[in-house]
Amino acid sequence: MDDLTAAFLGQGDEASIQEEDDGQQGSGSGTDSTTTARTLRQGILKAANLQDKLLEKLLAQVIPVDDGQPRGSGEPGGANEPSAFGERPGFTVGAMSNNFRRFNARIGVVFKFQAKALRVLSWRRPTHTLSLLAVYTFVCLDPYLIFVLPLAIALFGIFVPSFIARHPAPASSSEAHTVRNLGYSPRGPPLAPARTFKPTKELSRDFFRNLGDLQNVMDDYSVAHDKIIALVVPKTNFSDEALSSAIFVLLCGACALMTVTAHLIPWRYICLVVGWAAISSNHPTVSRLIGEWQAQYLGGEKEPSETAQVVHDHDKKLEQIQNHPPGPSPDSSLAAERAFDAWVRSDIILDDAPETREVEIFELQRLSDTSGEWEPWLFSPSPYDPLSAARIAGDRPTGTRFFEDVLPPEGWEWSGKKWALDLWSREWVEERIITGVEVETEGERWVYDIYNEHENGGNGSDNGDLGAALGDGDYETPVRSQDQSRHTPKIGPTISWEEGEEGMGRRGSWRRRRWVRMVKRKNVNAASN
């Protein structure tokens, strides 16, 4: 009893207990039993509060700490977007217990409405059900009446019962014949107090009845949720891609058809017939006839052994449908399944090969000032041409020094075994509208910078940046001697590769060529989802 009371009592109960104790003192019952009961309740309350605090401390070590951002800040729109929930308190055992008790004390009206709706739909009182069908018929035939329903519900469901409760009818008795004209009359002053709705008292019979109803509703929701997931998700999540694609095609066709023919369909009469059929199917006589029909045509009332044999035969038929070409069958449902499966297998064509793309990498080399040879520099994703943004800004090229360190893009994997040299060097230069370069159309397909006097005047500092670009702190910068600087030949004006033939003019200090390789989409592991 202590554990049960501690689960439902919290900090919000101190005021209610104090009020109850004050009422008992005001009534003059200052007996020892009242004092003992008051002391016992206060002790239980303190124990419950202590237990909640200990549980909060324990959960604080397990539950992840809130990042302090309002809920919804991680959604599209940024942190400046106002949250739909505003500033809400975090999870605490005391608040959870208090809110649950308050919720359970006020949820009874929902369960009462649910019980009344079920009684009406199950034909417990045929007059009520027929009245509902009459209202439904008028709404189907004239849909504008649906705006009258809230007003009618407010009048006859709220105001009229409240007025009758304020002006009740005289009570009937065995001596009613002695009073003439004994009937209901709303005249006169109010005879009864106004009807109010109060939450049920905690630990009362109605409180535990609400707990039972809430428990059953949670179970019904869980069962319905699992059934819907088992029925809908396998057909819509493309686990069976052919089946999901077929359903997608059918929905697209239905959507296109409905946009043209929706105004031609008699929706009023369809809703009227469907509603009458759904409610009439709950009638006891109709339910009994449906059960007899199922027992007669579907074998629902057979012995357990025969039922098991029927299930085995049905599974065997389904296996034959899946493993063998469709054939004629007397069963209409199996014939429809055969036809649909045959259509899926024959008309739905899937791309089995994964998507492939071509990726590129540029091999950059730089002319050494000391030896006059081309030195391997980097494998970069950009060609580092003379008019590139990084070149103009004076930034160093980025990349990796070795081919083996080049990785495929995220979500892709290598499809080709080796890198292939792009022999069409002029095409990728023209596609990027690169100028100030000389293109090799034969041989190793290098694309050289044309010598630029202003840019190459300070080349000595570029070599020293290689170590910083690759993270090598011990790289030494080649130093150009004064003799080499003194004997540097002078050149004429700068020309681009469009202005002359290959090999004309002096080349600059950078050259690059393009390598390509095929990649394909990587399979995402289901466990990572």
Tab-separated table of C-alpha atoms in Angstrom, residues 44 174 176 237 265 281 305 331 383 466 476 511:
chain	number	residue	atom	x	y	z
A	44	ILE	CA	3.794	8.652	3.430
A	174	SER	CA	-46.219	5.658	-6.276
A	176	ALA	CA	-48.080	10.387	-8.551
A	237	ASN	CA	9.550	0.857	-48.011
A	265	ILE	CA	-17.801	10.545	-59.404
A	281	SER	CA	-22.572	-4.585	-40.522
A	305	SER	CA	-7.347	-30.411	-37.904
A	331	ASP	CA	-10.185	-19.439	-56.638
A	383	PRO	CA	43.894	22.039	-62.105
A	466	LEU	CA	55.245	22.534	-50.190
A	476	GLU	CA	63.882	22.715	-47.449
A	511	ARG	CA	51.995	21.805	-65.513
